[in-house]
C-alpha positions as a printed NumPy array, in Angstrom:
array([[  0.018,  -0.036,  -0.038],
       [  1.312,   3.449,  -0.966],
       [  0.202,   6.497,   1.028],
       [  0.68 ,   9.952,  -0.441],
       [  0.039,  13.07 ,   1.654],
       [ -0.649,  16.507,   0.156],
       [  1.436,  19.157,   1.904],
       [  2.348,  22.814,   1.608],
       [  5.15 ,  23.208,   4.166],
       [  8.285,  21.709,   5.538],
       [  6.513,  20.964,   8.861],
       [  3.73 ,  18.99 ,   7.083],
       [  6.198,  17.159,   4.951],
       [  8.359,  15.994,   7.928],
       [  5.056,  15.044,   9.791],
       [  4.076,  12.881,   6.731],
       [  7.46 ,  11.19 ,   6.559],
       [  7.56 ,  10.5  ,  10.274],
       [  3.987,   9.069,  10.161],
       [  4.93 ,   6.517,   7.547],
       [  3.881,   8.069,   4.242],
       [  5.77 ,   6.87 ,   1.115],
       [  5.295,  10.051,  -0.765],
       [  4.218,  13.657,  -0.446],
       [  2.616,  15.811,  -3.074],
       [  4.051,  19.297,  -2.595],
       [  1.815,  22.289,  -3.348],
       [  1.331,  25.828,  -2.404],
       [ -1.979,  27.673,  -1.991],
       [ -3.947,  24.581,  -0.88 ],
       [ -7.04 ,  26.781,  -0.32 ],
       [ -7.08 ,  27.201,  -4.138],
       [ -6.669,  23.539,  -4.806],
       [ -2.815,  23.786,  -4.968],
       [ -0.405,  25.565,  -7.339],
       [  3.271,  24.958,  -8.07 ],
       [  5.408,  26.008,  -5.057],
       [  8.547,  28.059,  -5.038],
       [ 12.033,  26.721,  -5.701],
       [ 12.928,  27.704,  -2.156],
       [ 10.213,  25.569,  -0.643],
       [ 11.005,  22.566,  -2.917],
       [ 14.663,  22.787,  -1.834],
       [ 13.695,  22.972,   1.852],
       [ 11.412,  19.993,   1.737],
       [ 13.917,  17.939,  -0.282],
       [ 16.51 ,  18.759,   2.417],
       [ 14.129,  17.818,   5.167],
       [ 12.71 ,  14.405,   3.979],
       [ 14.084,  11.345,   2.156],
       [ 10.673,  10.053,   0.982],
       [  9.51 ,  10.62 ,  -2.444],
       [  8.423,  14.167,  -3.378],
       [  5.859,  14.709,  -6.118],
       [  5.508,  18.256,  -7.248],
       [  2.322,  19.72 ,  -8.493],
       [  2.704,  21.55 , -11.893],
       [ -0.237,  23.974, -11.897],
       [  0.596,  27.527, -12.961],
       [ -2.49 ,  29.209, -11.489],
       [ -5.737,  28.488,  -9.703],
       [ -8.96 ,  28.022, -11.588],
       [ -9.777,  25.744, -14.445],
       [ -7.42 ,  23.314, -16.24 ],
       [ -7.872,  24.787, -19.786],
       [ -4.478,  26.423, -20.147],
       [ -3.307,  29.229, -22.466],
       [ -0.162,  29.   , -24.386],
       [  1.434,  31.226, -21.693],
       [  0.265,  28.929, -18.998],
       [  1.69 ,  25.95 , -20.932],
       [  5.143,  27.743, -21.308],
       [  5.142,  28.272, -17.49 ],
       [  4.376,  24.576, -16.855],
       [  7.203,  23.528, -19.138],
       [  9.671,  25.916, -17.37 ],
       [  8.427,  24.628, -13.968],
       [  9.142,  21.017, -15.04 ],
       [ 12.635,  21.861, -16.184],
       [ 13.278,  23.557, -12.857],
       [ 11.752,  20.739, -10.89 ],
       [ 14.116,  18.204, -12.43 ],
       [ 17.038,  20.124, -11.189],
       [ 15.794,  20.223,  -7.639],
       [ 15.651,  16.492,  -6.853],
       [ 11.97 ,  15.709,  -6.847],
       [ 10.839,  12.201,  -7.676],
       [  7.817,  12.824,  -9.782],
       [  5.143,  15.365, -10.923],
       [  1.402,  15.769, -10.679],
       [ -0.34 ,  17.665, -13.514],
       [ -3.573,  17.795, -15.5  ],
       [ -4.828,  19.471, -18.572],
       [ -8.342,  19.57 , -20.183],
       [ -9.789,  20.844, -23.465],
       [-12.671,  23.293, -23.792],
       [-15.176,  20.445, -24.331],
       [-14.169,  18.484, -21.21 ],
       [-11.686,  15.98 , -22.594],
       [ -8.124,  15.233, -21.659],
       [ -5.738,  17.491, -23.553],
       [ -3.84 ,  14.501, -24.761],
       [ -1.352,  16.298, -27.001],
       [ -0.033,  18.658, -24.462],
       [ -0.243,  16.202, -21.664],
       [  1.946,  13.809, -23.647],
       [  4.437,  16.625, -24.322],
       [  4.724,  17.384, -20.647],
       [  5.032,  13.672, -19.77 ],
       [  7.925,  13.441, -22.251],
       [  9.572,  16.508, -20.907],
       [  9.34 ,  15.19 , -17.306],
       [ 11.286,  12.042, -18.105],
       [ 12.772,  10.238, -16.186],
       [ 10.441,  11.498, -13.521],
       [  7.079,   9.74 , -12.91 ],
       [  3.933,  11.652, -13.624],
       [  0.504,  11.535, -11.96 ],
       [ -2.507,  12.948, -13.72 ],
       [ -4.256,  14.748, -10.886],
       [ -7.967,  15.303, -10.081],
       [ -8.552,  17.373, -13.115],
       [ -9.359,  13.875, -14.384],
       [-12.608,  13.997, -12.356],
       [-13.79 ,  17.004, -14.356],
       [-13.71 ,  15.2  , -17.683],
       [-17.126,  14.341, -19.251],
       [-16.39 ,  10.688, -19.894],
       [-14.085,   9.028, -17.331],
       [-13.67 ,   5.871, -19.313],
       [-12.356,   7.706, -22.303],
       [-10.341,  10.003, -20.102],
       [ -8.698,   6.951, -18.602],
       [ -7.697,   5.664, -22.077],
       [ -6.312,   9.179, -23.033],
       [ -4.216,   9.402, -19.848],
       [ -2.806,   6.016, -20.521],
       [ -2.005,   7.078, -24.073],
       [ -0.159,  10.115, -22.621],
       [  2.436,   7.908, -20.845],
       [  1.57 ,   8.893, -17.281],
       [  2.083,   6.381, -14.577],
       [ -0.78 ,   7.207, -12.211],
       [ -4.22 ,   8.772, -12.072],
       [ -5.56 ,  10.532,  -8.963],
       [ -9.384,  10.267,  -8.868],
       [-12.354,  10.371,  -6.634],
       [-14.32 ,   8.55 ,  -9.262],
       [-15.899,  11.812, -10.471],
       [-17.587,  12.497,  -7.237],
       [-17.184,  15.019,  -4.383],
       [-15.217,  12.356,  -2.457],
       [-13.676,   8.991,  -3.045],
       [-16.137,   7.315,  -0.716],
       [-19.079,   8.555,  -2.908],
       [-17.041,   7.489,  -5.975],
       [-16.213,   4.013,  -4.752],
       [-17.979,   2.096,  -7.44 ],
       [-16.514,   4.211, -10.29 ],
       [-13.066,   3.959,  -8.789],
       [-13.423,   0.147,  -8.711],
       [-14.577,   0.261, -12.313],
       [-11.663,   2.407, -13.355],
       [ -9.16 ,   0.136, -11.659],
       [-10.643,  -2.867, -13.493],
       [-10.537,  -1.005, -16.776],
       [ -6.985,   0.12 , -16.276],
       [ -5.588,  -3.34 , -15.41 ],
       [ -1.829,  -3.118, -15.097],
       [ -1.54 ,  -0.341, -17.682],
       [ -1.706,   2.491, -15.129],
       [ -2.088,   2.812, -11.387],
       [ -5.323,   4.265, -10.017],
       [ -4.797,   6.295,  -6.805],
       [ -7.949,   7.248,  -4.768],
       [ -8.21 ,  10.659,  -3.282],
       [-10.769,  13.048,  -1.884],
       [-11.981,  13.11 ,   1.679],
       [-10.094,  10.001,   2.706],
       [ -9.657,   9.473,   6.45 ],
       [ -8.769,   6.797,   8.932],
       [-12.514,   6.207,   9.452],
       [-13.188,   5.362,   5.797],
       [-10.005,   4.144,   4.188],
       [-10.334,   0.437,   5.136],
       [-13.819,   0.234,   3.545],
       [-12.688,   2.057,   0.52 ],
       [ -9.646,  -0.042,  -0.126],
       [-11.58 ,  -3.293,   0.452],
       [-14.386,  -2.209,  -1.99 ],
       [-12.084,  -0.873,  -4.772],
       [ -8.981,  -3.031,  -4.515],
       [ -6.798,   0.157,  -5.039],
       [ -3.25 ,   0.122,  -3.643],
       [ -2.517,   3.847,  -3.72 ],
       [ -4.215,   6.368,  -1.392],
       [ -3.873,  10.2  ,  -1.499],
       [ -5.081,  12.397,   1.236],
       [ -4.429,  15.897,   2.693],
       [ -5.288,  15.305,   6.362],
       [ -4.978,  18.969,   6.814],
       [ -5.834,  20.702,  10.127],
       [ -6.588,  24.42 ,  10.098],
       [ -4.19 ,  26.286,  12.409],
       [ -4.984,  29.941,  13.289],
       [ -2.361,  32.529,  13.599],
       [ -0.821,  32.875,  17.03 ],
       [ -0.712,  36.702,  16.709],
       [ -3.698,  38.927,  16.501],
       [ -4.508,  41.05 ,  13.435],
       [ -3.543,  44.493,  14.577],
       [ -5.669,  46.255,  11.977],
       [ -9.191,  44.644,  11.449],
       [ -9.908,  46.911,   8.519],
       [ -7.222,  45.145,   6.398],
       [ -7.648,  41.676,   4.874],
       [ -4.828,  40.058,   2.827],
       [ -6.394,  37.549,   0.576],
       [ -9.931,  36.907,  -0.601],
       [-11.177,  34.115,   1.691],
       [-12.111,  34.513,   5.417],
       [ -9.329,  32.268,   6.611],
       [ -6.395,  34.587,   5.643],
       [ -4.937,  34.372,   9.031],
       [ -5.004,  30.622,   9.171],
       [ -2.875,  27.935,   7.57 ],
       [ -3.044,  24.188,   6.985],
       [ -0.927,  21.738,   8.935],
       [ -0.539,  17.874,   8.74 ],
       [  0.229,  16.137,  11.957],
       [  2.305,  12.957,  12.425],
       [ -0.432,  11.441,  14.518],
       [ -3.033,  11.676,  11.718],
       [ -0.672,  10.237,   9.127],
       [  0.432,   7.33 ,  11.434],
       [ -3.185,   6.55 ,  12.054],
       [ -4.181,   6.083,   8.405],
       [ -0.801,   4.464,   7.681],
       [ -1.602,   1.885,  10.398],
       [ -4.951,   1.241,   8.832],
       [ -3.493,   0.603,   5.512],
       [ -0.725,  -1.538,   6.91 ],
       [ -3.325,  -3.738,   8.704],
       [ -4.969,  -4.285,   5.292],
       [ -1.752,  -5.247,   3.665],
       [ -1.051,  -7.754,   6.362],
       [ -4.414,  -9.316,   5.891],
       [ -5.873,  -8.343,   9.299]])
């Protein structure tokens, strides 16, 4: 069983590693669904943990229909990532009619080599997940992160199981979206998946008070809060997965 934790800081990455995760997906701006982090953060996390680091390649928040300028940024970020010691990338591109942007996805996968590539949950926004699966396989990516096209992986259990069967050994299906210790066992048993992705983020409010209540930095109400993963949460879900792997 492989456990991947989504993180946006050195503290969360080290907690994930101590808790038993095999891999972190490193992002910034998790409140916006995650965008590519700075080179400084990537270096700091690489220095802090020895487990695999997958870097999200997402140039901006919003949709996954990218302009030529966006695509240029993604290519530059991939070149930079390859020099910073990460182990893989997570990316996703769609067309205006809700299909996988196969041509440009394939070009990014080829550019990323020898790094592994996960097609992230942009997959779940595709109109036809069966067709989308075949397109991602054709792109050369090694893994798909999906909630089965639903708001959470638990709701998408049946579709995740179907996608895993359709994929066979051609690509790995990784379940993600609202996975916690309380539901991971049932999810794995019903789908047969071997890869689990979760954020396990706790909201931590700023220790200092806002000295000027008239000023707000950022557009969402939690601008003075941040996300943090704890070792205890990671260890709990890791233990649940280990017990499944040991047949208990």
